[in-house]
Amino acid sequence: MKTFTLDVDYECDFALFGLVSSTRDYTLAWTLNRALRLRLVRQPELLLNLLSRGRLVFTHYLHATEALTFRLLRNRSVDPSNLKKPFLAPDIKEYDYLLAVSNGTGALADEALLERLAALDAVQYVCQFDPNTLKYKENLIL
């Protein structure tokens, strides 16, 4: 019997920022709301079921308008897990939060946003990534 393998390659069309922050997710969302004039609202938790290995649960905040979308995701699972790497993006496990921005322009364009995020007291470090180069980029497609 022949077996076929489905090979799917996703293209990510958003800017991805990794944030190092010791604050709680709701505090960081509130800080981003005030600093960037957003309305990040908590969404139902993002679940990743890894068949026999268990499940991972991540907090998720969303700000969506017709022209702009911001997603704030916690990178580490909030539920205890027996996995070695309980991360949404294990490639960049050093970062506590991930911020995905679609269609950012003006003051929310990539370089300007990077500077504004770095200036926040709640953020110790921020870095921009190309999501297409990440090994586990399919975890970020919502």
Short mmCIF file of C-alpha atoms in Angstrom, two decimals:
data_model
loop_
_atom_site.label_atom_id
_atom_site.label_comp_id
_atom_site.label_asym_id
_atom_site.label_seq_id
_atom_site.Cartn_x
_atom_site.Cartn_y
_atom_site.Cartn_z
CA MET A 1 0.00 0.00 0.00
CA LYS A 2 1.35 3.41 -0.97
CA THR A 3 1.44 6.20 1.54
CA PHE A 4 1.29 9.83 0.62
CA THR A 5 2.73 12.68 2.61
CA LEU A 6 1.12 16.09 2.56
CA ASP A 7 3.78 18.77 2.54
CA VAL A 8 2.35 22.20 3.35
CA ASP A 9 4.44 25.34 3.47
CA TYR A 10 2.80 28.31 5.19
CA GLU A 11 3.62 31.90 4.36
CA CYS A 12 3.36 34.27 7.30
CA ASP A 13 2.30 37.78 6.34
CA PHE A 14 2.75 39.47 9.70
CA ALA A 15 5.56 41.08 11.65
CA LEU A 16 6.63 39.14 14.74
CA PHE A 17 8.20 40.64 17.84
CA GLY A 18 9.59 38.72 20.81
CA LEU A 19 9.29 40.48 24.16
CA VAL A 20 11.11 39.74 27.38
CA SER A 21 8.97 40.91 30.28
CA SER A 22 8.56 39.77 33.87
CA THR A 23 5.06 41.27 34.11
CA ARG A 24 1.83 39.29 33.99
CA ASP A 25 0.09 38.98 30.62
CA TYR A 26 -2.85 41.23 31.57
CA THR A 27 -0.47 43.92 32.84
CA LEU A 28 1.53 43.82 29.62
CA ALA A 29 -1.68 44.00 27.56
CA TRP A 30 -2.83 47.01 29.58
CA THR A 31 0.58 48.68 29.12
CA LEU A 32 0.48 48.10 25.35
CA ASN A 33 -3.10 49.41 25.22
CA ARG A 34 -2.10 52.66 26.89
CA ALA A 35 1.21 53.15 25.06
CA LEU A 36 0.02 52.23 21.55
CA ARG A 37 -3.65 53.31 21.87
CA LEU A 38 -4.91 49.79 21.27
CA ARG A 39 -7.70 47.72 22.72
CA LEU A 40 -6.14 44.31 23.30
CA VAL A 41 -8.91 42.07 24.62
CA ARG A 42 -8.35 38.67 26.17
CA GLN A 43 -9.52 35.84 23.93
CA PRO A 44 -10.25 32.20 24.77
CA GLU A 45 -7.03 30.38 25.52
CA LEU A 46 -5.13 28.93 22.60
CA LEU A 47 -4.88 25.13 22.91
CA LEU A 48 -2.32 22.94 21.18
CA ASN A 49 -3.10 19.24 21.50
CA LEU A 50 0.03 17.22 20.88
CA LEU A 51 -1.65 13.81 20.54
CA SER A 52 0.07 11.44 22.95
CA ARG A 53 2.36 14.07 24.48
CA GLY A 54 -0.31 16.21 26.13
CA ARG A 55 -1.64 19.68 25.53
CA LEU A 56 -0.30 23.19 25.80
CA VAL A 57 -2.40 26.22 26.81
CA PHE A 58 -1.44 29.82 25.96
CA THR A 59 -3.04 33.14 26.84
CA HIS A 60 -4.04 35.23 23.86
CA TYR A 61 -5.00 38.91 23.48
CA LEU A 62 -6.38 40.43 20.27
CA HIS A 63 -6.88 43.92 18.85
CA ALA A 64 -8.50 43.82 15.41
CA THR A 65 -9.78 46.55 13.15
CA GLU A 66 -10.43 46.52 9.42
CA ALA A 67 -6.89 47.65 8.70
CA LEU A 68 -4.80 46.42 11.63
CA THR A 69 -4.43 43.30 13.78
CA PHE A 70 -2.36 42.88 16.94
CA ARG A 71 -2.02 39.53 18.73
CA LEU A 72 -0.24 39.22 22.05
CA LEU A 73 0.59 35.61 22.88
CA ARG A 74 2.30 34.16 25.90
CA ASN A 75 5.16 31.99 24.69
CA ARG A 76 5.18 29.54 27.63
CA SER A 77 2.23 27.27 28.41
CA VAL A 78 0.18 28.39 31.42
CA ASP A 79 -0.74 24.78 32.26
CA PRO A 80 1.92 22.54 33.76
CA SER A 81 3.39 20.24 31.15
CA ASN A 82 5.77 17.29 31.16
CA LEU A 83 7.27 18.40 27.83
CA LYS A 84 10.87 19.60 27.70
CA LYS A 85 9.86 22.65 25.69
CA PRO A 86 6.32 23.81 26.61
CA PHE A 87 6.56 26.83 24.29
CA LEU A 88 4.43 28.17 21.46
CA ALA A 89 7.61 28.99 19.52
CA PRO A 90 10.36 26.70 20.89
CA ASP A 91 12.88 28.27 18.47
CA ILE A 92 12.73 31.53 20.45
CA LYS A 93 12.03 30.23 23.95
CA GLU A 94 14.06 33.06 25.50
CA TYR A 95 11.14 35.43 24.90
CA ASP A 96 8.21 35.52 27.32
CA TYR A 97 5.67 37.00 24.90
CA LEU A 98 5.12 37.15 21.15
CA LEU A 99 3.48 40.09 19.41
CA ALA A 100 2.18 39.45 15.89
CA VAL A 101 1.26 42.59 13.90
CA SER A 102 -0.56 42.53 10.57
CA ASN A 103 -0.69 45.65 8.38
CA GLY A 104 1.16 47.97 10.77
CA THR A 105 1.77 51.41 9.22
CA GLY A 106 2.89 54.85 10.35
CA ALA A 107 3.68 54.88 14.08
CA LEU A 108 2.93 51.15 14.18
CA ALA A 109 5.29 50.20 11.33
CA ASP A 110 8.01 47.69 12.12
CA GLU A 111 10.96 49.95 13.03
CA ALA A 112 8.83 52.59 14.76
CA LEU A 113 6.97 49.94 16.73
CA LEU A 114 10.24 48.28 17.75
CA GLU A 115 11.45 51.58 19.20
CA ARG A 116 8.16 52.21 21.02
CA LEU A 117 8.15 48.73 22.52
CA ALA A 118 11.77 49.04 23.67
CA ALA A 119 10.92 52.31 25.44
CA LEU A 120 8.27 50.68 27.65
CA ASP A 121 9.19 50.07 31.30
CA ALA A 122 7.36 46.71 31.30
CA VAL A 123 9.57 45.40 28.47
CA GLN A 124 13.17 44.52 29.28
CA TYR A 125 14.10 43.50 25.73
CA VAL A 126 12.40 43.29 22.35
CA CYS A 127 13.50 41.82 19.04
CA GLN A 128 11.87 41.47 15.64
CA PHE A 129 11.84 38.11 13.85
CA ASP A 130 10.96 36.91 10.40
CA PRO A 131 8.24 34.33 11.18
CA ASN A 132 8.93 32.50 7.91
CA THR A 133 12.35 31.44 9.19
CA LEU A 134 11.01 29.80 12.36
CA LYS A 135 10.83 26.03 12.51
CA TYR A 136 7.46 26.01 14.33
CA LYS A 137 5.83 28.87 12.45
CA GLU A 138 2.60 26.88 11.98
CA ASN A 139 1.94 27.33 15.72
CA LEU A 140 1.64 31.07 15.11
CA ILE A 141 -0.96 30.88 12.35
CA LEU A 142 -4.34 31.52 13.93
#
